[in-house]
Coordinates of C-alpha atoms in Angstrom, one line a residue:
X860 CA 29.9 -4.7 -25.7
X861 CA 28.5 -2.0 -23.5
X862 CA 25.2 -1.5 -23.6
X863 CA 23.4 2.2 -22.0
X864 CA 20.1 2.1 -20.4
X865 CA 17.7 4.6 -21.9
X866 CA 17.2 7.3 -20.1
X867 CA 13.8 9.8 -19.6
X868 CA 13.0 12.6 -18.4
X869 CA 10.6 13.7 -15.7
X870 CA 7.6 15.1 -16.9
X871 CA 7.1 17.7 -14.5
X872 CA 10.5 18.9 -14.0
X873 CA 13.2 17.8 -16.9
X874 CA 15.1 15.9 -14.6
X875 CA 16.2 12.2 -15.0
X876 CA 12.7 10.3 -14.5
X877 CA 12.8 7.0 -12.1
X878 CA 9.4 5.6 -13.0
X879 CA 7.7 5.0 -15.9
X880 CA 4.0 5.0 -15.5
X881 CA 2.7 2.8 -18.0
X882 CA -0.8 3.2 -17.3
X883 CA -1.1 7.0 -17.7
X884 CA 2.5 7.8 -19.7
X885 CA 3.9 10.0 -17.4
X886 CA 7.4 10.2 -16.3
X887 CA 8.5 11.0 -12.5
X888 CA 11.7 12.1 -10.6
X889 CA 12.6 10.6 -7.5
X890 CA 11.1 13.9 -5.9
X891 CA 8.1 14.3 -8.2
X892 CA 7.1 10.9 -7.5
X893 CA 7.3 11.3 -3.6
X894 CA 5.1 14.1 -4.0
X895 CA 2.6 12.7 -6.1
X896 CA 2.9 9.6 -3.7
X897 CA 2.2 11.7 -0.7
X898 CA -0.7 13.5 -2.8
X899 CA -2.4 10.1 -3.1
X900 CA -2.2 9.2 0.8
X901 CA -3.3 12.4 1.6
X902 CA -6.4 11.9 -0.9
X903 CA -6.9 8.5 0.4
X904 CA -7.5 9.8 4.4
X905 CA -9.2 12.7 3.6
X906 CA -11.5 10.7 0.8
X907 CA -12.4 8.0 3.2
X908 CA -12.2 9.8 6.5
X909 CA -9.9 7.8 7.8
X910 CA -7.8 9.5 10.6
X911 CA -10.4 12.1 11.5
X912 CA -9.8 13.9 15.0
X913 CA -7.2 10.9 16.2
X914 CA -4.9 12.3 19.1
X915 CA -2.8 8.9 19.0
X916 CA -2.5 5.7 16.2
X917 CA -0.6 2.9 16.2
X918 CA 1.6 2.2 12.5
X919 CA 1.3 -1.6 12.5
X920 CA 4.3 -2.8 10.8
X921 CA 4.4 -6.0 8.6
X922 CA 8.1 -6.1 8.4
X923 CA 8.0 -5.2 4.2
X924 CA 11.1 -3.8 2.9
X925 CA 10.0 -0.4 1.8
X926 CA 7.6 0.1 4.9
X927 CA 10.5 3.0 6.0
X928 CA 10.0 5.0 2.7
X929 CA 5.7 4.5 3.7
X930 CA 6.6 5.6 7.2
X931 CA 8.7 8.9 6.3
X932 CA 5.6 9.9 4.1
X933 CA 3.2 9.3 6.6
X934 CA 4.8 11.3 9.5
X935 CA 5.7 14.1 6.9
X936 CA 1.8 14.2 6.3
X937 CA 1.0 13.8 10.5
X938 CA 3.4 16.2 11.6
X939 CA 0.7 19.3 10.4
X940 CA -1.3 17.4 12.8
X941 CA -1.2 17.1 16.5
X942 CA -0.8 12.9 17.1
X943 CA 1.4 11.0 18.4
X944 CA 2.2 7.5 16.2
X945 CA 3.2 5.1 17.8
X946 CA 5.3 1.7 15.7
X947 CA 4.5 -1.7 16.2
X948 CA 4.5 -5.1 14.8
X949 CA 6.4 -7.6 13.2
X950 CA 9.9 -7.8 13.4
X951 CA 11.3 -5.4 10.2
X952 CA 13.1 -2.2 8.8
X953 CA 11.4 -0.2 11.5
X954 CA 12.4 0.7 14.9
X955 CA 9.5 -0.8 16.7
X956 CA 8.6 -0.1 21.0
X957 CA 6.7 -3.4 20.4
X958 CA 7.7 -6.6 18.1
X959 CA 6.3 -9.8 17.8
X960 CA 7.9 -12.6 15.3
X961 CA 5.4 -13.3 12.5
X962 CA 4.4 -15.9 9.8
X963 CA 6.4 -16.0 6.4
X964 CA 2.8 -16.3 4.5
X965 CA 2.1 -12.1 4.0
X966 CA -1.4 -13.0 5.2
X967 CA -1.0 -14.9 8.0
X968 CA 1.4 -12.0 9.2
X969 CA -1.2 -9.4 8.8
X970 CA -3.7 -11.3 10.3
X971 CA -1.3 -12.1 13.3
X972 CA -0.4 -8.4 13.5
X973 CA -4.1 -7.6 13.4
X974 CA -4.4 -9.8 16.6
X975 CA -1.9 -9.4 18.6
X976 CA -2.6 -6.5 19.2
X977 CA -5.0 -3.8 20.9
X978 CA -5.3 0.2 19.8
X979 CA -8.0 2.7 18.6
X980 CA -6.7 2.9 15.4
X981 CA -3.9 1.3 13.5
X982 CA -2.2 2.3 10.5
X983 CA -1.5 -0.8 7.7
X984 CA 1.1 -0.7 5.2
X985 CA -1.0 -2.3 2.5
X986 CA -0.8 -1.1 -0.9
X987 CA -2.9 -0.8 -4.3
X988 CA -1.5 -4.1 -5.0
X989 CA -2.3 -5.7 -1.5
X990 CA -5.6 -4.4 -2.0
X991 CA -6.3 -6.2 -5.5
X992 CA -4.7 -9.0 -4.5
X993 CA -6.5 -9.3 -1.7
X994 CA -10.0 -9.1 -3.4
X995 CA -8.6 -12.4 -5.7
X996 CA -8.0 -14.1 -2.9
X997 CA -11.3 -13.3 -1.6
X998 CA -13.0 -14.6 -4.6
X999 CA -11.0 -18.2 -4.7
X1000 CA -10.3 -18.7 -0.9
X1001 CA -13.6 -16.6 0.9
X1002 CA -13.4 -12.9 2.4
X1003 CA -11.3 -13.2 5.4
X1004 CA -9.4 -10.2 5.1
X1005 CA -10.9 -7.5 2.8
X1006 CA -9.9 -3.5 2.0
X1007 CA -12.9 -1.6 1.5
X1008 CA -13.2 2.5 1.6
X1009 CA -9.7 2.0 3.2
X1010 CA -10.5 0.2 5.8
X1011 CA -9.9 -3.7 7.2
X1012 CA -12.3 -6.1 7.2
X1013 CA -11.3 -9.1 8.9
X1014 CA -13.9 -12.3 9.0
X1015 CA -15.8 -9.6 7.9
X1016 CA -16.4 -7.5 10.6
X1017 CA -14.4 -4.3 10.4
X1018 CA -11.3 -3.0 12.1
X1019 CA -9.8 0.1 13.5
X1020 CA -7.5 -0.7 10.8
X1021 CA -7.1 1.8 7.7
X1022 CA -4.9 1.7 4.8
X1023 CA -4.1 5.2 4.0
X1024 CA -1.3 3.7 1.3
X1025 CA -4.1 1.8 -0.8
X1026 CA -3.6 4.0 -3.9
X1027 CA -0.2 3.5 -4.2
X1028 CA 1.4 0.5 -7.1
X1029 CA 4.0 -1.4 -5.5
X1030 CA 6.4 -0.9 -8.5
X1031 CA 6.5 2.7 -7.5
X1032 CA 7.4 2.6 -3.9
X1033 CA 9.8 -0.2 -4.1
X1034 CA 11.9 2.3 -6.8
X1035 CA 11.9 4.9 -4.8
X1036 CA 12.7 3.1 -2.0
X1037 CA 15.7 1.1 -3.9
X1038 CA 16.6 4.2 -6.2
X1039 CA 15.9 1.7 -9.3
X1040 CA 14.4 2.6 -12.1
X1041 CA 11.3 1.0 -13.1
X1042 CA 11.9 0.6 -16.9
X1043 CA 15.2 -1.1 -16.1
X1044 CA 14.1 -3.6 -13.7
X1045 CA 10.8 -6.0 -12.7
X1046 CA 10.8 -5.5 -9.1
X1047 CA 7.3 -7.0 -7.9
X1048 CA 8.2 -10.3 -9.1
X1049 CA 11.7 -10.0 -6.7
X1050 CA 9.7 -8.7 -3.9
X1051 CA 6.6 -10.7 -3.8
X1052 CA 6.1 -14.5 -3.4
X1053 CA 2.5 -14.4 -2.5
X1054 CA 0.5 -15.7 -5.6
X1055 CA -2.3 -13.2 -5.8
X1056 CA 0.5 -10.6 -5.5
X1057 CA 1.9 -12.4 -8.9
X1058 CA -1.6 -12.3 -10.3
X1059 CA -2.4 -8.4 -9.8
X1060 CA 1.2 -7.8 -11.3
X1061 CA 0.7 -9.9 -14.3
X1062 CA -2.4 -8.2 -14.8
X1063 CA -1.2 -5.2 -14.7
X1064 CA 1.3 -5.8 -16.6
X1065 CA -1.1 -7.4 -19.4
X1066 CA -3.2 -4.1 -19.1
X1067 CA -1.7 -1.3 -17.5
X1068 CA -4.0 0.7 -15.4
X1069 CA -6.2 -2.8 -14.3
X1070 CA -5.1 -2.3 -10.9
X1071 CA -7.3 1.1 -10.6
X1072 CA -9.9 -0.4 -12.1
X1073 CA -10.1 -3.4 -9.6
X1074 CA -9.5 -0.5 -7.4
X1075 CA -12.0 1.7 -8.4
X1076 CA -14.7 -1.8 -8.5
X1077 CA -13.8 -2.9 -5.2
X1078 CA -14.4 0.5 -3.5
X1079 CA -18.1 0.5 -5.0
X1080 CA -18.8 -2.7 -3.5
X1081 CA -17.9 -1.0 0.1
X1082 CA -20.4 1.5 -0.9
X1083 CA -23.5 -0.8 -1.3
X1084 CA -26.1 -0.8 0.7
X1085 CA -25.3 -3.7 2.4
X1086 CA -22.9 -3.3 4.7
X1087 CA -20.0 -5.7 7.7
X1088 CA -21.0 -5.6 10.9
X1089 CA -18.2 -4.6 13.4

């Protein structure tokens, strides 16, 4: 027997929604949630000051599937702006003028891609998910590689690394990447075989909206008074 999908519709504009957001209830077109996507990397750089006054940055690729969809976004948002952005990095869905072969382990790639190279400032595709995931690995393993105020701490010293992306769920990029609807399909779990990935999913998924909230903890321990030394 032949069984529809339900459909929804997008809150904003009636059309056919592609993502569900559990955490807040609303539904989003494939073009409403691009928009609200580049609203939230917008508010990240501008919140954080990340790019301020940057003539030329370097988008350090990890080689992640979506990283195409990130990189449209971003040089939609940078073309108001006179830069130049340059792609590097691991071998991927990118065009790179650079490539180096990384690790398997999503860490040990972005550390790699961290070192390998030299720039005055570098653009990481990290999401709100990498983020989390990366403050529970912090607390089990020790603070190698940390996301504070949008930027990369590494052995904690800082980076020229930012993460303008940090506000955005992984769910939500990977369906608008794939054109898959969210309420259909579990994609994290597909996409992700890191562990504290898994974790920060199943949290979510437990209690929708406890990835902002890590989110929202984690950035108030980057503004303590104590601060990394670069």
């Amino acid at each position: 027997m032949l069984v529809m999908s339900q459909s929804y519709k997008c809150s904003r504009c009636g059309r056919e929604a592609l993502v569900i957001r559990k955490y807040s209830g609303e539904a989003l077109c494939a073009d409403c949630l691009r928009k609200s996507l580049m609203t939230k990397i917008r508010r990240t750089i501008s919140k954080y000051r990340l790019l301020e006054r940057v003539d030329s940055l370097t988008y350090l690729s990890l080689g992640w599937p979506y990283e195409s969809t990130l990189a449209d976004m971003f040089l939609e948002i940078e073309s108001n702006f006179d830069v130049e952005v340059r792609f590097e990095g691991c071998e991927g869905p990118l065009n790179l003028s650079e490539s180096i072969k990384c690790p398997e382990n999503r860490w040990d790639r972005l550390i790699k891609a961290l070192r390998s190279f030299r720039y005055e400032k570098a653009v990481i595709p990290l999401l709100l998910d990498d983020v989390v995931a990366l403050y529970l690995r912090s607390i089990f393993l020790g603070p190698s590689i940390l996301v504070l105020n949008g930027r990369l701490y590494l052995s904690l010293k800082e980076t020229k690394a930012v993460a303008p992306f940090s506000e955005i769920p992984m769910d939500e990029i990977l369906s608008l990447h794939l054109s898959v609807k969210n309420y259909e399909k579990e994609l994290v779990p597909e996409y992700s075989v890191d562990t504290f990935l898994l974790k920060a999913w199943e949290l979510e998924k437990e209690n929708p909206g406890m990835r902002y909230s890590f989110y929202k903890a984690i950035h108030r321990l980057g503004s303590e008074s104590w601060t990394f030394t670069g």
